[in-house]
Short mmCIF file of C-alpha atoms in Angstrom, two decimals:
data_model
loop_
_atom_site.label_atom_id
_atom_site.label_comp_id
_atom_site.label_asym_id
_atom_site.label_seq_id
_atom_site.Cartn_x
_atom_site.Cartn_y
_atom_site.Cartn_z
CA UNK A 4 -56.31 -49.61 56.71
CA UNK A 5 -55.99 -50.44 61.04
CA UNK A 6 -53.78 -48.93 62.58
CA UNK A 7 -53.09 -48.44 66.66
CA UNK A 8 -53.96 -44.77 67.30
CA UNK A 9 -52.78 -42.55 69.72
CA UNK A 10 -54.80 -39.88 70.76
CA UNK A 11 -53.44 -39.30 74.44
CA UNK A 12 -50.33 -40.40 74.97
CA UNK A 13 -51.08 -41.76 78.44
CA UNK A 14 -49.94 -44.95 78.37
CA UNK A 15 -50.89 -47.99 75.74
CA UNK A 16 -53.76 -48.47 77.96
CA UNK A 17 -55.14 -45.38 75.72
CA UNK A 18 -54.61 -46.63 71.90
CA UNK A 19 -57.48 -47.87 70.29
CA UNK A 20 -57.53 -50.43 67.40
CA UNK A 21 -59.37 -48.31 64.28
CA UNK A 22 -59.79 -47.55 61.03
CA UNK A 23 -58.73 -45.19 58.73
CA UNK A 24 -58.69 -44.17 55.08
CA UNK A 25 -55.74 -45.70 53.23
CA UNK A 26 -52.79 -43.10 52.23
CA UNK A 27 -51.26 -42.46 49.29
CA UNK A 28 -47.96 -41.72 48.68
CA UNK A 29 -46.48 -37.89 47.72
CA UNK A 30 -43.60 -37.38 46.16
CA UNK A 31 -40.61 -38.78 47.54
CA UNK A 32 -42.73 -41.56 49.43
CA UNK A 33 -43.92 -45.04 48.95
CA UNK A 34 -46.77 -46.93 50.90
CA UNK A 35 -45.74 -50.73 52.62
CA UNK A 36 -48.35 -53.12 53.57
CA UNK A 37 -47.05 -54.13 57.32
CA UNK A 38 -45.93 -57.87 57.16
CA UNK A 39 -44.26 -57.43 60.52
CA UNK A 40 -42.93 -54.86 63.32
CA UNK A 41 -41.10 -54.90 66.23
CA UNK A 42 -41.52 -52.74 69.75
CA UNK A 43 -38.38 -50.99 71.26
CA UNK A 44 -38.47 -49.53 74.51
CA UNK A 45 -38.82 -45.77 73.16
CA UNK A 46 -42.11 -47.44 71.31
CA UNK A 47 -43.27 -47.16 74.95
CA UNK A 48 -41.82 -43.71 76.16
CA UNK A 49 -43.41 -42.30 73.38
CA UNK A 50 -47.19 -43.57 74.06
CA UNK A 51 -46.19 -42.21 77.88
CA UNK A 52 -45.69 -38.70 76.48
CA UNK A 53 -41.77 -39.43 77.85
CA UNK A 54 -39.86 -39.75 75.12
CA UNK A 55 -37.58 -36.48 73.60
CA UNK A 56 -39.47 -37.19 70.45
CA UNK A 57 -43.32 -36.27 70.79
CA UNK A 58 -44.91 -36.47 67.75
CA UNK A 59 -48.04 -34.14 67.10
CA UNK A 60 -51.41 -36.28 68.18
CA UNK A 61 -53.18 -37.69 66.76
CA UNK A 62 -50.05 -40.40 66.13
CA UNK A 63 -49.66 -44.10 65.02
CA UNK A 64 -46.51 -45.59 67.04
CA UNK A 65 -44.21 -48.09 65.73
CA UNK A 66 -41.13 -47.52 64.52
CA UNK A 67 -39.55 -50.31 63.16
CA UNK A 68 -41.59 -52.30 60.53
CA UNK A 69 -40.86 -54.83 57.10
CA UNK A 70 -42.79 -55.33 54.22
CA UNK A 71 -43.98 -55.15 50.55
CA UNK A 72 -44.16 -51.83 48.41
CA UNK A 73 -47.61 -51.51 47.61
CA UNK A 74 -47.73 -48.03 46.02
CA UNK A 75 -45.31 -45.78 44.86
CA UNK A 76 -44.96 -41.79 45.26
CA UNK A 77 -43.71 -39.40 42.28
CA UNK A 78 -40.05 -39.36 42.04
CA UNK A 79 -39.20 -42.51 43.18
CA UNK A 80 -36.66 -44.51 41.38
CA UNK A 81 -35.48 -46.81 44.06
CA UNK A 82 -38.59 -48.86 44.63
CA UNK A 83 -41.34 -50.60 42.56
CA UNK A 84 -44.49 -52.29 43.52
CA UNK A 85 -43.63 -55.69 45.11
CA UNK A 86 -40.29 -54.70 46.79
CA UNK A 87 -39.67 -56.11 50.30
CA UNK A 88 -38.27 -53.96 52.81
CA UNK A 89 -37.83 -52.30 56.14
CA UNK A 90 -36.94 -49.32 57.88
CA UNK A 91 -36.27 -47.82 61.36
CA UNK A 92 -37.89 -44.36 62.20
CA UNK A 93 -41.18 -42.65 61.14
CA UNK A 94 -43.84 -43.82 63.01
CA UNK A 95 -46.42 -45.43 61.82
CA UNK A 96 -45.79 -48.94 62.07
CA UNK A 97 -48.40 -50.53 64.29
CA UNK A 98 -51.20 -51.11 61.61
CA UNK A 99 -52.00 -52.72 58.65
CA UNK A 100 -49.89 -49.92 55.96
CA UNK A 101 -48.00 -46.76 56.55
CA UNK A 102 -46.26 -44.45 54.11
CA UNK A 103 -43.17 -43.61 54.84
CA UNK A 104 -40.33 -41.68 53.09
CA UNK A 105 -38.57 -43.65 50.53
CA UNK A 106 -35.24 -42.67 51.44
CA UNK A 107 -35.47 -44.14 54.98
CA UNK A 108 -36.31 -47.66 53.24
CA UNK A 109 -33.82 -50.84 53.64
CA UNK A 110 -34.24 -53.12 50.53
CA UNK A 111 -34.09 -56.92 51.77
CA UNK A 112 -31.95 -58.97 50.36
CA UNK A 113 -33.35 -62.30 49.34
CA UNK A 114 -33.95 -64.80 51.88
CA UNK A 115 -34.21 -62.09 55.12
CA UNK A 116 -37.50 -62.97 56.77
CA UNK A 117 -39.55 -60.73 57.47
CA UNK A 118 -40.03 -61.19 61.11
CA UNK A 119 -36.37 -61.06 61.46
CA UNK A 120 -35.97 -57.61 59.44
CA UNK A 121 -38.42 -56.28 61.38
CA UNK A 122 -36.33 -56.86 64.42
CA UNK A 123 -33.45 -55.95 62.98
CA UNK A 124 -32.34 -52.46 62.01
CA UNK A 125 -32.60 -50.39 65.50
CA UNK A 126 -30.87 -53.71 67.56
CA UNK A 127 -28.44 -54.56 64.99
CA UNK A 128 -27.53 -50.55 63.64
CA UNK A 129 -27.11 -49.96 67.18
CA UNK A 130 -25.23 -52.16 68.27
CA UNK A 131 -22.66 -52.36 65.08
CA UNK A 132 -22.66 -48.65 65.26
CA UNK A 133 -21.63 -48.39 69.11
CA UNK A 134 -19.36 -51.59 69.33
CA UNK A 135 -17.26 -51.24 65.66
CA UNK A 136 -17.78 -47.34 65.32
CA UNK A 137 -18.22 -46.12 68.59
CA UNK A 138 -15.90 -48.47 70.55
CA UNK A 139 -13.25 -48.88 67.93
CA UNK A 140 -13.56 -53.21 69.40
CA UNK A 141 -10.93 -55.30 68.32
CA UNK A 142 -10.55 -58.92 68.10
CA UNK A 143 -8.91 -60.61 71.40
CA UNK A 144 -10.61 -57.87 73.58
CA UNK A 145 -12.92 -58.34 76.15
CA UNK A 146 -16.86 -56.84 76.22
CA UNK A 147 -19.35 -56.78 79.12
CA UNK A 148 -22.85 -56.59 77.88
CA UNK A 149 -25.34 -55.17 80.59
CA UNK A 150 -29.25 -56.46 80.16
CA UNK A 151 -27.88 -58.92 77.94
CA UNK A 152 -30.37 -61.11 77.26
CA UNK A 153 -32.73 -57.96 75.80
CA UNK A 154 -33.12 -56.78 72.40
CA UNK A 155 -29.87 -54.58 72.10
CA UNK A 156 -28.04 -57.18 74.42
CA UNK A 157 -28.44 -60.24 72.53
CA UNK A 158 -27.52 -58.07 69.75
CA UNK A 159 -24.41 -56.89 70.85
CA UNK A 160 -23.04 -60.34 71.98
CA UNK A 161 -23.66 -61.88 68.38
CA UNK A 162 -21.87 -58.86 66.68
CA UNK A 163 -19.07 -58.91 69.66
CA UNK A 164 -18.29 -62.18 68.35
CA UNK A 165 -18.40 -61.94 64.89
CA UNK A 166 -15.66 -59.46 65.38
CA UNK A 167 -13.97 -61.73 67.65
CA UNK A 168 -13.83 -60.77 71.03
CA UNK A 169 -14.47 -62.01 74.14
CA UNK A 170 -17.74 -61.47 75.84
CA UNK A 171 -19.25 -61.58 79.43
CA UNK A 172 -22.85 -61.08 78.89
CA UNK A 173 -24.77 -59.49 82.37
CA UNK A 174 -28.17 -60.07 82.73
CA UNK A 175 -31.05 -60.40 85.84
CA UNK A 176 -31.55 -63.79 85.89
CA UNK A 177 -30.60 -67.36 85.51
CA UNK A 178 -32.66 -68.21 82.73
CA UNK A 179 -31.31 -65.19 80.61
CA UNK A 180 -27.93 -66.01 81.54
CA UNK A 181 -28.45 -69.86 80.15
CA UNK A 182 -29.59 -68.12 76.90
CA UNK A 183 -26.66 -65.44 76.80
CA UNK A 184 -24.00 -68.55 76.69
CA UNK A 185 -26.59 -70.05 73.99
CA UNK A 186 -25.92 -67.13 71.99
CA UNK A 187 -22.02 -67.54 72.25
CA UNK A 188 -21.21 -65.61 75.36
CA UNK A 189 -17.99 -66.88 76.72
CA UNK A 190 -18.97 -66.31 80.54
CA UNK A 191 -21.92 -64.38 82.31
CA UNK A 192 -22.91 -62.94 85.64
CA UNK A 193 -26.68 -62.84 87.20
CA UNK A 194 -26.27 -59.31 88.83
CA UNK A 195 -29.54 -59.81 90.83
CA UNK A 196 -27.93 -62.71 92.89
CA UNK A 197 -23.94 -62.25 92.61
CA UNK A 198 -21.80 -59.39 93.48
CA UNK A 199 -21.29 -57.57 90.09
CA UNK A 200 -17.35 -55.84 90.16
CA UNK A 201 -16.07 -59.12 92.45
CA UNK A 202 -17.81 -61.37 89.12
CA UNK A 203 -16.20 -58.81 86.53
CA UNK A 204 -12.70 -59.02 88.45
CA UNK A 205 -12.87 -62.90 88.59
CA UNK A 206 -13.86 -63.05 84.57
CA UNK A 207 -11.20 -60.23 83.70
CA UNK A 208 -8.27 -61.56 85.94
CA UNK A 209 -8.50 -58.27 87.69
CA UNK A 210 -7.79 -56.67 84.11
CA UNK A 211 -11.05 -55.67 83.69
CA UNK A 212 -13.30 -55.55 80.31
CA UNK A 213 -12.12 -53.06 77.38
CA UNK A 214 -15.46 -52.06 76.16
CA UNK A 215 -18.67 -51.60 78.33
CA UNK A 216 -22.36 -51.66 76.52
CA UNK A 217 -24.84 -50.79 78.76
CA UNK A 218 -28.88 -49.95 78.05
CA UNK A 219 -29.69 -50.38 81.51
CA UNK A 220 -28.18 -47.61 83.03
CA UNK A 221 -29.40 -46.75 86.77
CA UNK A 222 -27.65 -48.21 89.76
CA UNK A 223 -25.45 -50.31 88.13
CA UNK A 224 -23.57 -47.81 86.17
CA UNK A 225 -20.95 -46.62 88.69
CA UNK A 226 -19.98 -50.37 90.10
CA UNK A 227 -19.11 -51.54 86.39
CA UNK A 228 -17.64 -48.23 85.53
CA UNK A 229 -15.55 -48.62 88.60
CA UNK A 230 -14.54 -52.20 87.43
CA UNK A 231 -13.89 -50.64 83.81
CA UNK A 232 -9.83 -51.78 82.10
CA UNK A 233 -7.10 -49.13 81.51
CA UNK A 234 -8.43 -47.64 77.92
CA UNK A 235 -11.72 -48.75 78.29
CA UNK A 236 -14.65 -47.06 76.76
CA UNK A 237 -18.23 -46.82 78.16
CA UNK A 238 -21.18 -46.88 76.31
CA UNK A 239 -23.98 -45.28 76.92
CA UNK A 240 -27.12 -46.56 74.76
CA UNK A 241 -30.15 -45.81 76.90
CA UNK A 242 -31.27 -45.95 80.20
CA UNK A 243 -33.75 -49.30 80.65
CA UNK A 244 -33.89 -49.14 84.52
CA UNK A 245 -35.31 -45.95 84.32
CA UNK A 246 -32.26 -43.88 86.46
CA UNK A 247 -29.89 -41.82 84.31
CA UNK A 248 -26.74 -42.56 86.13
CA UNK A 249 -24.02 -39.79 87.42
CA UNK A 250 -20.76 -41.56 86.96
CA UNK A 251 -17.65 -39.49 89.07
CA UNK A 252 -15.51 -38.40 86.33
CA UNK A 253 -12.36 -39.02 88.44
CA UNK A 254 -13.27 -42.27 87.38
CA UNK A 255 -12.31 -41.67 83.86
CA UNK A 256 -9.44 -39.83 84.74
CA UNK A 257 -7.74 -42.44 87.10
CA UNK A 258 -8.77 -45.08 84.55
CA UNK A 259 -7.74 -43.33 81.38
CA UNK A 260 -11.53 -44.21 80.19
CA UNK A 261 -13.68 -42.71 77.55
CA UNK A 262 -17.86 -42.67 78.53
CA UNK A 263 -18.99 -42.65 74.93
CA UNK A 264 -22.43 -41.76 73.88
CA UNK A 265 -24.23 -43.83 71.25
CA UNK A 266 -27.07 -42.41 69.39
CA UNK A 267 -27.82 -44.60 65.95
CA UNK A 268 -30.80 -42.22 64.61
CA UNK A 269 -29.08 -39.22 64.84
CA UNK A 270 -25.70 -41.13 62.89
CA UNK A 271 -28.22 -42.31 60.55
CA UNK A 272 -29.22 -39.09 59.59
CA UNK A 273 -25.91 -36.97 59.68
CA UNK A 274 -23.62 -39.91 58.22
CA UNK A 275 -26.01 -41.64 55.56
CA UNK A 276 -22.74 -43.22 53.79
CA UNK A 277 -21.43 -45.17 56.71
CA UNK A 278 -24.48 -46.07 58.35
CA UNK A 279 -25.36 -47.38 55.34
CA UNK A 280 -21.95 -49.25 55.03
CA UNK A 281 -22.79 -50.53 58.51
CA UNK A 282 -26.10 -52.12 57.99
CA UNK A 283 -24.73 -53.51 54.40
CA UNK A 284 -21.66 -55.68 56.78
CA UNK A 285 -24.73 -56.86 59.05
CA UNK A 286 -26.52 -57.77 55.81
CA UNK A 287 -23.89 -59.91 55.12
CA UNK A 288 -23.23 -61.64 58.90
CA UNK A 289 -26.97 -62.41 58.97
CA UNK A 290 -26.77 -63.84 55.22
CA UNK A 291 -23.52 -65.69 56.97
CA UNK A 292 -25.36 -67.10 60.00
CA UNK A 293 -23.54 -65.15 62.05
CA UNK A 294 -25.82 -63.24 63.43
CA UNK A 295 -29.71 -63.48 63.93
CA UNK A 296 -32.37 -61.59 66.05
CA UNK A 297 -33.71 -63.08 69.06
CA UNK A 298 -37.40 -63.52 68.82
CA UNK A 299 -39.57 -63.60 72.58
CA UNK A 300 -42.90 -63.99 70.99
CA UNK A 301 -44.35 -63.39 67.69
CA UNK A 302 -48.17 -62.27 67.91
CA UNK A 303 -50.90 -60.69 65.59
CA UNK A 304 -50.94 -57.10 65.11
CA UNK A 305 -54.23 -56.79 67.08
CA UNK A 306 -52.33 -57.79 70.52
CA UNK A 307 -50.18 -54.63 70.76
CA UNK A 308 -51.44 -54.53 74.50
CA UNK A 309 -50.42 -57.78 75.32
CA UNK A 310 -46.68 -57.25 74.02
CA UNK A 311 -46.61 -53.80 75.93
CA UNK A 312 -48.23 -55.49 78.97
CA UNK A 313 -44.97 -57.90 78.49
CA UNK A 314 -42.59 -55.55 77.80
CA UNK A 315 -43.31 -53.78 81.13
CA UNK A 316 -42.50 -57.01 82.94
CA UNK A 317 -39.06 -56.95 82.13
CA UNK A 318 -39.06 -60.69 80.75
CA UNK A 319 -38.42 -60.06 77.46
CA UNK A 320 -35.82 -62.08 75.90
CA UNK A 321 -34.70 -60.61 72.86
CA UNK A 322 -37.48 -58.58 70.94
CA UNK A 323 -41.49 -59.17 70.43
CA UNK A 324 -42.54 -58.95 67.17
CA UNK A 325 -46.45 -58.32 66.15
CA UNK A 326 -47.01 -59.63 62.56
CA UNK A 327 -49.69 -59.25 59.76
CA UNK A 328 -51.51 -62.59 58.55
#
């Protein structure tokens, strides 16, 4: 098989397109040829040696793949040869094959594409997981989506509406903000040009929003928690601009606001049954039309250092996907 290997996490200036023998699967684990995967900002972190996860070197990165079962492990009951699925966590996923643990395989329901699974579970089981779970939303109230026009972002508007609230989608630049209302955003706000809490106060009616999603993090943390409704809960999923914030907590206390941290992987593992119950509702919106992942690019598996090279320019719209011919 080729695979991306990491042998000093320094950067993806460091991994080196190779070969290696093909696994097989133990006990308990299948092996998936790659037909697609998908890079998320901790892919990065974690070829930067920055991530809280540092897996023991030599490593292949990518965590978020699809694909088709092309050996199966002792033990295994859930899968046969020829399944198509895709999973979230593991590693491995920048190649040609990788085995991974049966148990952390998504079967795909006819008709899911496999570019579009592949961008799928960590945007989507984030996003349902902090927004329905996390923020308790309810129809009629009112979200602001911060880097909106990213991977998580677009996300979180399409489920925001499909459980019927309102959205204001935030993002850097004119262009994103023209494909935020694309996406359904009622209104938006281009935060590098217009003052963000007197936009937010103008969309809310002073009110302000009810639920807060923010990836970005860093400076603009404090001026939308500031501009945070009665109730309303913060959430924290990650920290994009680089800055982990310090919000005042007399903030929270004046405002009678939760800050509410989201952390899908760790869900996944400790609450199985209802993450599960999660990504079977988002099964069903995407099977709906109701929700779909925003593609930037789609290119072969051999121009990982391309879509990092992107991804470091912070014009990503939605999620690059490298794919498997």
């Amino acid at each position: 098989m080729q695979v991306w290997l990491c042998e000093n996490p320094i950067g993806p200036e460091a991994l080196v397109w190779t070969t290696l023998p093909m696994p097989e699967p133990k006990a308990g684990e299948v092996r998936v040829a790659i037909k697609a995967a998908s890079l998320n900002f901790p892919d990065l972190l974690i070829v930067q040696n920055k991530y809280q996860m540092k897996p023991p070197l030599p490593f292949v990165p990518g965590s978020e793949y699809s694909g088709v079962v092309d050996a199966v492990g002792e033990g295994v009951t859930g899968f046969k040869v020829g399944d198509r699925v895709a999973t979230f966590g593991g590693g491995g996923g920048f190649g040609t094959h990788v085995v991974a643990k049966a148990a952390q395989l998504m079967p795909l329901p006819a008709g899911f594409a496999f570019d579009d699974a592949a961008a799928f579970l960590c945007t989507y089981g984030t996003t349902h997981h902090a927004l329905i779970d996390r923020g308790q939303l309810k129809a009629g109230e009112t979200v602001l989506v911060l880097g909106a026009a990213g991977g998580v972002g677009t996300a979180a508007i399409q489920i925001a509406k499909a459980a019927g609230a309102k959205v204001i989608a935030a993002a850097s630049s004119d262009e994103k903000c023209a494909l935020c209302k694309d996406l359904g955003a009622d209104a938006t706000i281009n935060y590098s040009t217009g003052n963000l809490r007197d936009e937010i106060k103008a969309l809310t009616g002073g009110k302000g929003p009810d639920v807060v999603y923010d990836p970005v993090g860093g400076d603009l943390a404090e001026p939308v928690f500031r501009s945070i409704g009665w109730r309303g809960r913060y959430l924290v999923i990650g920290f994009a601009q680089g800055g982990i914030p310090a919000l005042p907590l007399n903030l929270a206390l004046l405002k009678g606001a939760s800050i509410v941290g989201v952390f899908w992987g760790e869900f996944a593992r400790r609450e199985p049954a209802n993450s599960a119950a999660g990504l079977a509702e988002l099964a069903a919106w995407y099977a709906q039309g109701k929700i779909k992942p925003v593609i930037d690019q789609r290119l072969p598996m051999q121009s990982l250092p391309e879509a990092f090279a992107r991804m470091s320019t912070r014009k990503v719209r939605g999620k690059l996907v490298l794919t498997n011919d």
